[in-house]
């Protein structure tokens, strides 16, 4: 069973803090991982992808991947109220399978 | 480069009718995936097409069907609409082998 698990939240953080979003997945052989942001009533928007163990930084966002632990996370530094959204984790499992999405974590940044 | 486009953006239908939704992928993308999203639910995978062939199919009844054309544009059809089909229908395109997906704005369907 190919599963992607995320805490549904809401995760509330104060403005300026670091928000940490976590995702676990079921197959250690998975190769590529994606984070999307979805504002209420809008479509998901790609934030970043990560393929190798370790950290990948893009502006205020850092994705962290640990394949041995089957864990991928997204850190948002200096969180802003405009970061309030649902964050979706997606995993490309081995084989001819579609991208599998978690149900998302709702983040609320409090001003 | 233009993004993924979906038409129509909004649609109101009544139970029993059928509906066709259209998706034009990013230029050069050969794969199109469709998802259904209802309030409080995650993305429910419908189908994935690559080079006019259905590559994967989700767990939806046969009333949901789709196809992809030679120019990579895709359509999905829902026949005999039910109230529970009211949802945001999202299309995403990718190069194909590379799985990074880019979403269109969605079609919001309301079934009365």
Short mmCIF file of N, CA and C in Angstrom, two decimals, chain A residues 32 34 36 38 41-46 49 51 88 92 95-99 101-103, chain B residues 35 37 41-45 48 55-56 88 90 98-106 108:
data_model
loop_
_atom_site.label_atom_id
_atom_site.label_comp_id
_atom_site.label_asym_id
_atom_site.label_seq_id
_atom_site.Cartn_x
_atom_site.Cartn_y
_atom_site.Cartn_z
N UNK A 32 11.52 10.60 -5.53
CA UNK A 32 11.31 12.04 -5.64
C UNK A 32 10.13 12.47 -4.79
N UNK A 34 7.81 16.04 -3.27
CA UNK A 34 7.37 17.37 -3.65
C UNK A 34 6.55 17.99 -2.54
N UNK A 36 3.72 21.11 -2.04
CA UNK A 36 2.82 22.04 -2.70
C UNK A 36 2.13 22.88 -1.62
N UNK A 38 -1.42 25.11 -1.02
CA UNK A 38 -2.76 25.32 -1.56
C UNK A 38 -3.51 26.30 -0.67
N UNK A 41 -9.63 27.47 -1.71
CA UNK A 41 -10.35 27.75 -2.94
C UNK A 41 -9.48 27.82 -4.18
N UNK A 42 -8.19 27.60 -4.00
CA UNK A 42 -7.26 27.68 -5.15
C UNK A 42 -6.66 26.30 -5.43
N UNK A 43 -5.90 26.22 -6.50
CA UNK A 43 -5.26 24.95 -6.85
C UNK A 43 -3.87 24.87 -6.20
N UNK A 44 -3.34 23.67 -6.06
CA UNK A 44 -2.00 23.53 -5.47
C UNK A 44 -0.93 24.16 -6.33
N UNK A 45 0.05 24.71 -5.64
CA UNK A 45 1.16 25.40 -6.31
C UNK A 45 2.46 24.75 -5.83
N UNK A 46 3.31 24.36 -6.76
CA UNK A 46 4.56 23.69 -6.39
C UNK A 46 5.48 24.66 -5.66
N UNK A 49 10.86 20.66 -4.96
CA UNK A 49 11.03 19.22 -5.05
C UNK A 49 12.38 18.87 -4.41
N UNK A 51 15.21 15.35 -4.11
CA UNK A 51 15.48 14.01 -4.60
C UNK A 51 16.54 13.29 -3.79
N UNK A 88 0.75 20.39 1.00
CA UNK A 88 0.61 19.01 0.55
C UNK A 88 1.98 18.42 0.25
N UNK A 92 6.72 10.25 -5.25
CA UNK A 92 6.77 9.42 -6.44
C UNK A 92 7.29 8.04 -6.03
N UNK A 95 8.00 2.22 -9.58
CA UNK A 95 7.07 1.55 -10.48
C UNK A 95 6.20 2.54 -11.21
N UNK A 96 5.33 2.00 -12.03
CA UNK A 96 4.44 2.83 -12.83
C UNK A 96 3.23 3.23 -12.00
N UNK A 97 3.41 4.14 -11.10
CA UNK A 97 2.34 4.57 -10.22
C UNK A 97 2.19 6.08 -10.31
N UNK A 98 0.98 6.56 -10.05
CA UNK A 98 0.82 8.01 -10.05
C UNK A 98 1.45 8.63 -8.82
N UNK A 99 1.67 9.92 -8.90
CA UNK A 99 2.15 10.67 -7.74
C UNK A 99 1.11 10.52 -6.62
N UNK A 101 -0.39 11.86 -3.07
CA UNK A 101 -0.43 13.04 -2.22
C UNK A 101 -0.90 12.68 -0.82
N UNK A 102 -0.31 13.37 0.17
CA UNK A 102 -0.87 13.31 1.51
C UNK A 102 -2.11 14.19 1.57
N UNK A 103 -2.82 14.12 2.68
CA UNK A 103 -4.06 14.89 2.81
C UNK A 103 -3.79 16.35 3.17
N UNK B 35 -7.61 15.07 -10.83
CA UNK B 35 -7.92 14.84 -9.42
C UNK B 35 -9.27 15.45 -9.08
N UNK B 37 -11.27 17.05 -5.75
CA UNK B 37 -11.06 17.52 -4.39
C UNK B 37 -12.37 18.07 -3.84
N UNK B 41 -11.37 17.07 2.10
CA UNK B 41 -10.75 15.86 1.58
C UNK B 41 -9.46 16.20 0.85
N UNK B 42 -8.61 15.26 0.80
CA UNK B 42 -7.39 15.44 0.04
C UNK B 42 -7.66 15.30 -1.44
N UNK B 43 -6.60 15.30 -2.20
CA UNK B 43 -6.72 15.10 -3.64
C UNK B 43 -7.01 13.62 -3.91
N UNK B 44 -8.11 13.37 -4.58
CA UNK B 44 -8.46 12.00 -4.97
C UNK B 44 -8.07 11.80 -6.43
N UNK B 45 -7.18 10.87 -6.67
CA UNK B 45 -6.65 10.63 -8.01
C UNK B 45 -7.71 9.98 -8.90
N UNK B 48 -4.43 9.18 -15.01
CA UNK B 48 -3.21 9.75 -15.54
C UNK B 48 -3.06 9.29 -16.97
N UNK B 55 -2.37 5.70 -18.26
CA UNK B 55 -1.26 5.02 -17.60
C UNK B 55 -1.68 4.50 -16.22
N UNK B 56 -2.56 5.24 -15.55
CA UNK B 56 -3.05 4.82 -14.24
C UNK B 56 -4.48 5.29 -14.07
N UNK B 88 -14.12 20.31 -6.72
CA UNK B 88 -13.14 21.00 -7.55
C UNK B 88 -12.38 19.94 -8.31
N UNK B 90 -9.30 19.09 -10.63
CA UNK B 90 -7.98 19.64 -10.93
C UNK B 90 -7.27 18.79 -11.95
N UNK B 98 9.53 12.52 -16.00
CA UNK B 98 9.77 13.35 -14.82
C UNK B 98 8.42 13.71 -14.24
N UNK B 99 8.23 13.45 -12.95
CA UNK B 99 6.90 13.50 -12.36
C UNK B 99 6.48 14.83 -11.75
N UNK B 100 7.30 15.86 -11.82
CA UNK B 100 6.90 17.13 -11.23
C UNK B 100 5.64 17.62 -11.90
N UNK B 101 4.59 17.80 -11.11
CA UNK B 101 3.30 18.18 -11.66
C UNK B 101 3.00 19.64 -11.40
N UNK B 102 2.37 20.26 -12.40
CA UNK B 102 1.95 21.65 -12.31
C UNK B 102 0.44 21.67 -12.52
N UNK B 103 -0.25 22.32 -11.59
CA UNK B 103 -1.70 22.28 -11.60
C UNK B 103 -2.32 23.44 -12.35
N UNK B 104 -3.45 23.15 -12.95
CA UNK B 104 -4.28 24.20 -13.51
C UNK B 104 -5.14 24.81 -12.41
N UNK B 105 -5.94 25.82 -12.76
CA UNK B 105 -6.75 26.52 -11.76
C UNK B 105 -7.94 25.72 -11.26
N UNK B 106 -8.29 24.67 -12.00
CA UNK B 106 -9.41 23.83 -11.58
C UNK B 106 -10.73 24.23 -12.20
N UNK B 108 -14.66 24.18 -10.98
CA UNK B 108 -15.54 23.95 -9.82
C UNK B 108 -16.90 23.53 -10.34
#
